[in-house]
Short mmCIF file of C-alpha atoms and ligand atoms in Angstrom, two decimals:
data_model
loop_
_atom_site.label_atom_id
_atom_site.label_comp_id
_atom_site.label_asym_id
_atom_site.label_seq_id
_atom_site.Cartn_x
_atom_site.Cartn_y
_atom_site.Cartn_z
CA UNK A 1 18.85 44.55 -126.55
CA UNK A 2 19.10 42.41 -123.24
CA UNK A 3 22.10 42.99 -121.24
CA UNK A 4 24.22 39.46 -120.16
CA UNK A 5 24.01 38.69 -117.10
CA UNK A 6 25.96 35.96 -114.68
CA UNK A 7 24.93 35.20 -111.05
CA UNK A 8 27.49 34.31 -108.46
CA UNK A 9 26.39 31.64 -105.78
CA UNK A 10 23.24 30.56 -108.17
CA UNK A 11 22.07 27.55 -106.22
CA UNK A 12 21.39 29.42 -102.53
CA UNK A 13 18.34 30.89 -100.97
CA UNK A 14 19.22 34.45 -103.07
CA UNK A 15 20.51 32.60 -105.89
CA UNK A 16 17.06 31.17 -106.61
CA UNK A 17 15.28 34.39 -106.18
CA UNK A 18 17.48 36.05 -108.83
CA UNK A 19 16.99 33.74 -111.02
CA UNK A 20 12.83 34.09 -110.55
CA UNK A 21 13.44 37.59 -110.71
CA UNK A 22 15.71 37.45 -113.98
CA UNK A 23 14.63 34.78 -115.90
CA UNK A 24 11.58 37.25 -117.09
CA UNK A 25 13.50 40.71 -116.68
CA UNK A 26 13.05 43.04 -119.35
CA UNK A 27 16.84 44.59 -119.72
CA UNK A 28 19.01 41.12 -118.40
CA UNK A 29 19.27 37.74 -119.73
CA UNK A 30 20.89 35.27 -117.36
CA UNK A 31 24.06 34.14 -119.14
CA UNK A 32 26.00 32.11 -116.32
CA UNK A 33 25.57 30.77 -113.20
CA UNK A 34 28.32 29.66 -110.76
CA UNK A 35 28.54 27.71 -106.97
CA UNK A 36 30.53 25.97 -104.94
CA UNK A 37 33.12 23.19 -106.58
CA UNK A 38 30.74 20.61 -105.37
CA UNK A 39 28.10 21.52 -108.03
CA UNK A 40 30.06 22.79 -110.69
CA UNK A 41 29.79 20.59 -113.47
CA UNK A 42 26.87 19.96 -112.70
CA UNK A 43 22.90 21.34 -114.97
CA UNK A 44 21.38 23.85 -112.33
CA UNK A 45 18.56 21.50 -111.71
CA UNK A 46 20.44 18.92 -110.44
CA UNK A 47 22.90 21.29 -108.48
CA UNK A 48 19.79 23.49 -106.44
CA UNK A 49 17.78 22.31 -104.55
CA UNK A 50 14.58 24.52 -106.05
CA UNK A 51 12.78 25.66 -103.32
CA UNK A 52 11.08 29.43 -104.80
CA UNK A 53 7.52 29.28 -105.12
CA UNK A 54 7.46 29.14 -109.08
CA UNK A 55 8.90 26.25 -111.15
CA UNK A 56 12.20 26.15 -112.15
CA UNK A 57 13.05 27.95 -115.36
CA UNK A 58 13.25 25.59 -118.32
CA UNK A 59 15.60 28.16 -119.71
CA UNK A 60 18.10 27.74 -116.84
CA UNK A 61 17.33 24.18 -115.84
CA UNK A 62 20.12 22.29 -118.01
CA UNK A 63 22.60 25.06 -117.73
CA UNK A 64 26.02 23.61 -116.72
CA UNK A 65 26.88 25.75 -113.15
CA UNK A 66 30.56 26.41 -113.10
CA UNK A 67 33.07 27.52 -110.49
CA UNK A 68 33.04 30.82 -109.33
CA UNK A 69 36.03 32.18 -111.07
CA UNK A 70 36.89 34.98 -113.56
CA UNK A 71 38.05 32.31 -115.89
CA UNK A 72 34.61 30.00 -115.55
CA UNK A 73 32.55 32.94 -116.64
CA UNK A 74 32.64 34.64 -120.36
CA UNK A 75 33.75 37.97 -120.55
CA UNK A 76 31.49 39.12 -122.68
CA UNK A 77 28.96 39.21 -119.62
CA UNK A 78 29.17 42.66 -118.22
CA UNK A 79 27.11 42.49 -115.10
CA UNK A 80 27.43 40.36 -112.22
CA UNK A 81 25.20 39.55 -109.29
CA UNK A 82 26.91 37.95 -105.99
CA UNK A 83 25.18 35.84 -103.16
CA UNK A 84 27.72 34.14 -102.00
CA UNK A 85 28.84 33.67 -98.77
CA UNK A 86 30.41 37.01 -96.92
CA UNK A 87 33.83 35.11 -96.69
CA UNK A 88 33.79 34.05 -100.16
CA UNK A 89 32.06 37.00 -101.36
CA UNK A 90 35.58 39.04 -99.90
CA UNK A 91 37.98 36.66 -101.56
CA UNK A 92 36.54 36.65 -105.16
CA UNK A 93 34.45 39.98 -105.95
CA UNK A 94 37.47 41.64 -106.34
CA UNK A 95 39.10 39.12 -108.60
CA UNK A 96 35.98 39.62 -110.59
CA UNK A 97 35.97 43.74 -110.69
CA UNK A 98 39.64 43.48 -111.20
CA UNK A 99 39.07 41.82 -114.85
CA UNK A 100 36.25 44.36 -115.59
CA UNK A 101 33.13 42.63 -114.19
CA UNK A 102 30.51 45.18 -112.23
CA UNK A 103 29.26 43.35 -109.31
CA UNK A 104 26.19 44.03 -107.97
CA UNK A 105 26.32 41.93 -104.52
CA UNK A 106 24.00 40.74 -101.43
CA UNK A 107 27.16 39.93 -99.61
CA UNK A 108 28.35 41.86 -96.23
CA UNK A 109 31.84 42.16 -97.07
CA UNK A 110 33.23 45.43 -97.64
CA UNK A 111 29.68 47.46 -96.82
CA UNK A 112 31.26 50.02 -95.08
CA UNK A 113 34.02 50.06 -97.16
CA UNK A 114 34.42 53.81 -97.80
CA UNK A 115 34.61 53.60 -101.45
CA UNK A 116 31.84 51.26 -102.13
CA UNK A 117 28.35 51.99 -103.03
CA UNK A 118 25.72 50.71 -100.43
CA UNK A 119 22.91 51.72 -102.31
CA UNK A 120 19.00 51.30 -102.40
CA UNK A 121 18.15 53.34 -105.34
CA UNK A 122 15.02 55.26 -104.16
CA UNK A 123 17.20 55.93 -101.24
CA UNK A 124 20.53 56.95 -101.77
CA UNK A 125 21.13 56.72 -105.64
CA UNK A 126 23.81 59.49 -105.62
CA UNK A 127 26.38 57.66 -104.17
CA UNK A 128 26.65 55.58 -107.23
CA UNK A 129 29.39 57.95 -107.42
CA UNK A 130 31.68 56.18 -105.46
CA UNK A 131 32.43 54.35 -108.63
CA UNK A 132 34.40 56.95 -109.72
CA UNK A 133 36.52 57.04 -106.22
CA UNK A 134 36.82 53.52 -106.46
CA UNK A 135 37.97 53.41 -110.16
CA UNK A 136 40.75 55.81 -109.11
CA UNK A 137 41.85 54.53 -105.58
CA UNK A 138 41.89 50.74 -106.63
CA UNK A 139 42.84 50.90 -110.17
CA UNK A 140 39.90 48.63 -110.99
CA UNK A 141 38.19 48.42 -114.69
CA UNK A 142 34.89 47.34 -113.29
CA UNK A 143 32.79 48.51 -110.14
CA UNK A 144 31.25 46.54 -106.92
CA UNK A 145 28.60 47.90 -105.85
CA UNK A 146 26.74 46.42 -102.64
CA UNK A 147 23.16 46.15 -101.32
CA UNK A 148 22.61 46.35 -97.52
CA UNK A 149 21.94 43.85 -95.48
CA UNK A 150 17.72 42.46 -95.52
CA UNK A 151 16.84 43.65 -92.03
CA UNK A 152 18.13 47.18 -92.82
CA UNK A 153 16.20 47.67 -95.82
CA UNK A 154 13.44 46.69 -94.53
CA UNK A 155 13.22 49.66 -92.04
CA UNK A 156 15.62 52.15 -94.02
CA UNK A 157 12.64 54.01 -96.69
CA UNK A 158 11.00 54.59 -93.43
CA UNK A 159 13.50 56.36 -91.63
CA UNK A 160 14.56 58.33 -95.19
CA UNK A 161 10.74 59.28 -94.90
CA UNK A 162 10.77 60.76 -91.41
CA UNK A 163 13.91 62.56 -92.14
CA UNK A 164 11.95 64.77 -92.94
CA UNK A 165 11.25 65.51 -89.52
CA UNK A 166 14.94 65.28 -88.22
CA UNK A 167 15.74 61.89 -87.17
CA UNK A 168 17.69 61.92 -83.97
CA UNK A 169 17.39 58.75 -82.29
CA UNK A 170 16.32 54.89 -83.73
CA UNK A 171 15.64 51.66 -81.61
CA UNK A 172 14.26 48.70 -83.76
CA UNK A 173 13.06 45.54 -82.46
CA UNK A 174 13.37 42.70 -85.10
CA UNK A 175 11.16 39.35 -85.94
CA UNK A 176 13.36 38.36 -88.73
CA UNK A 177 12.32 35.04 -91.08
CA UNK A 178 14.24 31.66 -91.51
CA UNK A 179 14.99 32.10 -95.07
CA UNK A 180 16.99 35.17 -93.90
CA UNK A 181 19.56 32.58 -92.68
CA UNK A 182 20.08 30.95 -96.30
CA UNK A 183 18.77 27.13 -96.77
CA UNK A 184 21.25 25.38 -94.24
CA UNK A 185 21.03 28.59 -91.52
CA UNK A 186 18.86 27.36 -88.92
CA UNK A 187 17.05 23.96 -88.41
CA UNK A 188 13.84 22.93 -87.87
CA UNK A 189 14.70 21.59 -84.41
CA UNK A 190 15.78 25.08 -83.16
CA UNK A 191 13.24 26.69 -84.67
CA UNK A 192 9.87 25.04 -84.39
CA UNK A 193 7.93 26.09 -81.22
CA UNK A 194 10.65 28.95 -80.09
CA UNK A 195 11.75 32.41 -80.85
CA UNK A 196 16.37 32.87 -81.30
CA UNK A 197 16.58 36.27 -79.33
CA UNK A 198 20.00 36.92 -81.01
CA UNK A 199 21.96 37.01 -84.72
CA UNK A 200 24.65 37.06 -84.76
CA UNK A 201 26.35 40.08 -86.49
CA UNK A 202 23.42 41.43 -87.67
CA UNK A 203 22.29 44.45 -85.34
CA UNK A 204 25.27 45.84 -85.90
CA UNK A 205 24.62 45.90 -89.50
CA UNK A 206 21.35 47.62 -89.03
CA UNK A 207 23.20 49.91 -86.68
CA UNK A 208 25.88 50.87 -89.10
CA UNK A 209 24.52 50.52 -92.51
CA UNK A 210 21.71 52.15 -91.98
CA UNK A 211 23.88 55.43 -91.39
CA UNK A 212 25.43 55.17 -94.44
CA UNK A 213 22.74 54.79 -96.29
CA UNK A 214 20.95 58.04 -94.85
CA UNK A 215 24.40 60.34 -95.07
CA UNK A 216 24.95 62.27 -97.56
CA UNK A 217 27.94 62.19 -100.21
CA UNK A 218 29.59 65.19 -101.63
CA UNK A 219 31.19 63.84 -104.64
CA UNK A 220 34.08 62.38 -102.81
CA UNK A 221 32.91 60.76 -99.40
CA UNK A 222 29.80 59.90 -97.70
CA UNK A 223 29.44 61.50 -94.07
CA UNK A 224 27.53 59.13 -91.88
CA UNK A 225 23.99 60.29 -90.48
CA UNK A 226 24.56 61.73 -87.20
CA UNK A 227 21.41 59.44 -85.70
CA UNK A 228 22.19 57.19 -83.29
CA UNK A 229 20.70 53.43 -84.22
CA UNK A 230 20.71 50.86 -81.85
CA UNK A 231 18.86 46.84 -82.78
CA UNK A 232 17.96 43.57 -81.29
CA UNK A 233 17.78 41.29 -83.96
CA UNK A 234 15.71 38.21 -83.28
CA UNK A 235 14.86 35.30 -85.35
CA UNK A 236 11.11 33.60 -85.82
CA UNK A 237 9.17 30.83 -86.79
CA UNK A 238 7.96 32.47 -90.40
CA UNK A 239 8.95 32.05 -93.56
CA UNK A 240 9.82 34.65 -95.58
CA UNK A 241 9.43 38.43 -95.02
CA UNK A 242 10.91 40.62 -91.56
CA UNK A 243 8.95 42.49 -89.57
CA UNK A 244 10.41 44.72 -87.18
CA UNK A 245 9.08 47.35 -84.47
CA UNK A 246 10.73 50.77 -84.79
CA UNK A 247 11.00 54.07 -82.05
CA UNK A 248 11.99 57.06 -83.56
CA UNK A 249 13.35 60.47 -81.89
CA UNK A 250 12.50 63.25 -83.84
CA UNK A 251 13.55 67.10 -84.34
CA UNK A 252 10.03 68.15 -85.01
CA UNK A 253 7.33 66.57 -83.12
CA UNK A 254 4.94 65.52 -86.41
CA UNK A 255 1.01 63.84 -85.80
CA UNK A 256 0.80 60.26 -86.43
CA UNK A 257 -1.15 61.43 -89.38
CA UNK A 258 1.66 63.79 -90.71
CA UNK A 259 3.88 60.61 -90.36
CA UNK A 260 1.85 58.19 -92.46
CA UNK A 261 1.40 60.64 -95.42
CA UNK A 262 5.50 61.12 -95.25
CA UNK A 263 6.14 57.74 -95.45
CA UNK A 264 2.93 57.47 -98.29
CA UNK A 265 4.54 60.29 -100.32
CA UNK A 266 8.50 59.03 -99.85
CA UNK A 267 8.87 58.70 -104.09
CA UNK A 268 10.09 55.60 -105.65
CA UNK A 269 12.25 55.90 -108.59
CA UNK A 270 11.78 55.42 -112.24
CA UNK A 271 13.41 51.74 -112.54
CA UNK A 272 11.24 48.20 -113.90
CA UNK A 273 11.62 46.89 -110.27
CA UNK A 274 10.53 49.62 -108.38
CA UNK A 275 7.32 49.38 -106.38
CA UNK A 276 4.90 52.80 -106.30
CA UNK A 277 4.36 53.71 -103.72
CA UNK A 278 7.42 52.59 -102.33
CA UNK A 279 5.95 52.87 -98.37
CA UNK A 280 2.18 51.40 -98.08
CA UNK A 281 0.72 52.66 -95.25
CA UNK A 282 -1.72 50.90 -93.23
CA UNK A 283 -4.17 52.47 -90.50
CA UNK A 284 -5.23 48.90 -89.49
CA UNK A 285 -2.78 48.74 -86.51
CA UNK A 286 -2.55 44.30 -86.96
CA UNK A 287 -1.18 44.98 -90.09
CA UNK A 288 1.41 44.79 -91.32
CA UNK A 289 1.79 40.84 -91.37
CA UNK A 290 4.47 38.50 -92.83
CA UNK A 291 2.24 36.48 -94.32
CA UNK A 292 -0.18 38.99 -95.78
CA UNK A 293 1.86 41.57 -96.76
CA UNK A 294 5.19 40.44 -97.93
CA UNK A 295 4.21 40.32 -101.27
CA UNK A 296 2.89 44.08 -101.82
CA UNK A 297 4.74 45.68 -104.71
CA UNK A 298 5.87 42.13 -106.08
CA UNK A 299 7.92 41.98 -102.72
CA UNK A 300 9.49 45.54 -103.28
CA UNK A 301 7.44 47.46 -101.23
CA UNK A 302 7.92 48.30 -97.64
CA UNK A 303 4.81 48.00 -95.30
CA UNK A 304 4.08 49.93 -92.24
CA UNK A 305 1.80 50.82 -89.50
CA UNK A 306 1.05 51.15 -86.29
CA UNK A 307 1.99 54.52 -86.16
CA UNK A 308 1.77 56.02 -82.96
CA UNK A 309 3.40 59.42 -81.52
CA UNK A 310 5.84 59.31 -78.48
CA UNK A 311 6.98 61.54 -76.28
CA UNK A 312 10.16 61.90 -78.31
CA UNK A 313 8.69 61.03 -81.89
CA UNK A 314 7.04 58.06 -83.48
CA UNK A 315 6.70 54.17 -82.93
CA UNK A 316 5.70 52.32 -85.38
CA UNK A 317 5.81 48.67 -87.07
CA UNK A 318 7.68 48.02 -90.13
CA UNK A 319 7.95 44.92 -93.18
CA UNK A 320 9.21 43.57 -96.19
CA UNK A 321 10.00 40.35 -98.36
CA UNK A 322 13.78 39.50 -96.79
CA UNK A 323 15.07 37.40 -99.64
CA UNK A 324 13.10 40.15 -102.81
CA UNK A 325 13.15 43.50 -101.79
CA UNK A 326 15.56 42.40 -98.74
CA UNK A 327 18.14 40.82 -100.78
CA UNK A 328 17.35 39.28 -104.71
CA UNK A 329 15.27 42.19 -105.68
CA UNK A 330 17.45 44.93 -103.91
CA UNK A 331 20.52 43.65 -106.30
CA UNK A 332 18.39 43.51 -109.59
CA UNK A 333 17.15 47.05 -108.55
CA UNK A 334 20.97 48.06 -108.27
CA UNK A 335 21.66 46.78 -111.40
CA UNK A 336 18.80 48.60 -113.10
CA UNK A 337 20.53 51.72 -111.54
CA UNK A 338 23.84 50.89 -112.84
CA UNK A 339 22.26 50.23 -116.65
CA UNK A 340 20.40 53.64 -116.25
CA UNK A 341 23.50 55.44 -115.30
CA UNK A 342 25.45 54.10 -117.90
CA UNK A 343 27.82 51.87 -115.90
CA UNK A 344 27.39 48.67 -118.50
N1 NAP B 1 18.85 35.04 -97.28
C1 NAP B 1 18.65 36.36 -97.15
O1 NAP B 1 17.52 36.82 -96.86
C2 NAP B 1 19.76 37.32 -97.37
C3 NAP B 1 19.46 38.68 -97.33
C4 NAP B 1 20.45 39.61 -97.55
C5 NAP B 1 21.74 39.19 -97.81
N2 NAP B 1 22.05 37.86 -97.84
C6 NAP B 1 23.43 37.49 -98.13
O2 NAP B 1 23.48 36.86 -99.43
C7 NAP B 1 24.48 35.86 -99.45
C8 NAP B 1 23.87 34.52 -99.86
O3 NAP B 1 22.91 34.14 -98.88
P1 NAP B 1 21.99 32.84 -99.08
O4 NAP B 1 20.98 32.96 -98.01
O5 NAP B 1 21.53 32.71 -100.50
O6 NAP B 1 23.06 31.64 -98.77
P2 NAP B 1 22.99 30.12 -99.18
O7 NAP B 1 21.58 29.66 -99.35
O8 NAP B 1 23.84 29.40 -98.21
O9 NAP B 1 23.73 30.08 -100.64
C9 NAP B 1 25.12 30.29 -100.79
C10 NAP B 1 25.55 30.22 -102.26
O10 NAP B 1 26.98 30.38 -102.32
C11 NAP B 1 27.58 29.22 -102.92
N3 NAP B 1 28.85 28.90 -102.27
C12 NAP B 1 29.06 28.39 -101.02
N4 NAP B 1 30.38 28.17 -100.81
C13 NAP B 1 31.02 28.54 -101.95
C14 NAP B 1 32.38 28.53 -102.36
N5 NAP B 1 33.37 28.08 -101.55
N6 NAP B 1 32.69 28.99 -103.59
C15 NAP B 1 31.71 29.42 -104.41
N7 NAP B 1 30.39 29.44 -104.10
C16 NAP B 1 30.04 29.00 -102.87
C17 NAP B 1 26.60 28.09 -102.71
O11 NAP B 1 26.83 27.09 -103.68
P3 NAP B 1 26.56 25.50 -103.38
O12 NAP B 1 25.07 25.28 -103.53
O13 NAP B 1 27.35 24.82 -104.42
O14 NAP B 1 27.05 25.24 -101.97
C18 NAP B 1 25.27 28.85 -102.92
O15 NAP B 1 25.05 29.04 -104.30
C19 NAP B 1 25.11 35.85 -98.03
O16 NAP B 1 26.27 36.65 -98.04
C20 NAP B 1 24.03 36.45 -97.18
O17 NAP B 1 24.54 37.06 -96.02
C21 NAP B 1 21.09 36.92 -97.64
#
């Protein structure tokens, strides 16, 4: 039997790609969408402006979107997923959790939070548990449970892979994608013909989440990675997908070749969205490319290559599908995790 399934802040860049993701999802069946005030009221056809590369689904099309408010949405809808604005994302999640939602949310607020789940499920699953600390220390029915932010998860499997090798030290380089900034982020006129060399708020995320996602959790807390991360996030002229040049420090002082089968034999997990392999490798040091290989794994997997050994460790080139595997897909694959552990 499909689980119900409502999506908070339907009619966005994220919004859309849940719904492409959804609409044919084995275990959900979208049940409610919500926006802004200015399109609630309103069928979800005329309220988006469709922009995702497949048509519109018929079966969400004349849907009414309402407000996004515990009393719009039926409660008979166990599972949640946000992408809404950070800001609004902070006022109205917990009003949600609070009447027993789960949330499963794209949004930046309360990442770091330290009893909130920031999982990627082939990553980190384990600290799922925070559910349980956040149950007790908030008093909440439901759960919120976060995915990190696109640019992070993008080069995050990769470090988990050379882990392996005792990560020490990360610098990463980003060429991030427009659609990264949601439909009204970044215009044409700033874009076209130029490169942004700066995001705001965003290398910090890479710097930060990126620790909590590699430390480990002992039933209680998560201890940060002791790595030190340090980004320059920059925006570009493509569409969809982030690339992003990595140097990594290393304990152990690994071949390029041991590198590449790490990263090839990182496992995925055992969840409909995951890709296998998780990390595809390329020797062909132009690849990867946005526009090539965004799509690998249905836009789940990571790409890399370029691998090259350092003095310290490893440099290498790293991709994947910012608004799938980055953000839409990384919250489906979340809620697959939460289903599997028996959170719904
Ligand atoms: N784009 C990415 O690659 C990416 C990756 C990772 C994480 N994220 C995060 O995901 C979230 C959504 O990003 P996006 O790119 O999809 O943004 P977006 O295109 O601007 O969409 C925002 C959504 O939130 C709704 N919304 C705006 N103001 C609202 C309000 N006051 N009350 C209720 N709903 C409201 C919008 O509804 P209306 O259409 O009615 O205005 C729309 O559905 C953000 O927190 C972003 O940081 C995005």
């Amino acid at each position: 039997m499909s689980i119900r399934v409502g999506i908070l802040g339907a009619t966005g860049a994220v919004g859309q790609r849940l719904i492409q993701l959804l609409e044919p999802h084995p275990d959900f069946e979208i049940a409610a969408l919500t926006a802004s005030p200015a399109s609630a009221g309103r069928s979800y056809r005329d309220a988006s402006k469709w922009r995702v590369d497949t048509p519109i689904p018929e079966s969400v099309a004349e849907t009414t979107v309402v407000e996004t408010d515990p009393d719009e949405v039926p409660n008979d809808i166990p599972l949640l997923f946000s992408s809404l604005p950070s800001s609004i994302g902070a006022e109205v999640e917990p009003a949600f959790v609070e009447e027993g939602y789960v949330v499963s949310s794209n949004s930046s607020n309360g990442r770091m939070d330290e009893d909130i789940p920031l999982t990627i499920p082939e990553v980190n699953p384990e600290h799922l548990g925070l559910i349980e600390v956040q149950r007790d220390e908030r008093g909440w029915d439901g759960a919120l449970i976060k995915n990190p932010n696109c640019s992070t998860i993008t080069m995050v499997p990769t470090l988990a892979a050379l882990d392996g090798f005792g990560l020490q030290q990360v610098r990463v380089s980003t060429l991030q994608a427009v659609s990264g900034a949601g439909y009204s982020g970044v215009t044409s006129m700033e874009i076209l013909d130029n490169v942004l060399p700066h995001i705001g708020g965003e290398a910090q995320k890479m710097e930060s989440e990126s620790l909590k996602l590699l430390g480990a959790f002992d039933g209680a807390e998560v201890s940060l990675h002791p790595a030190d991360v340090s980004a320059s996030c920059n925006r570009v002229p493509t569409l969809d997908g982030h690339l992003e040049n990595v140097w990594a420090d290393l304990e152990d002082d690994p071949s390029a070749e041991d590198v590449a089968a790490m990263m090839e034999e990182y496992p995925s997990a055992d969840l409909p969205s995951s890709p296998d392999p998780l990390i595809h490798v390329f020797e062909d040091p132009e690849r990867p490319q946005p526009r090539m290989d965004r799509m690998l794994g249905d836009g789940m997997a990571v790409a890399a290559g370029g691998i090259e050994e350092t003095p310290g460790g490893v440099q290498y080139n790293c991709l994947a599908h910012n608004t799938i595997r980055g953000a839409a897909g990384a919250s489906v694959l979340n809620g697959e995790l939460l289903l599997e552990e028996g959170y719904l």
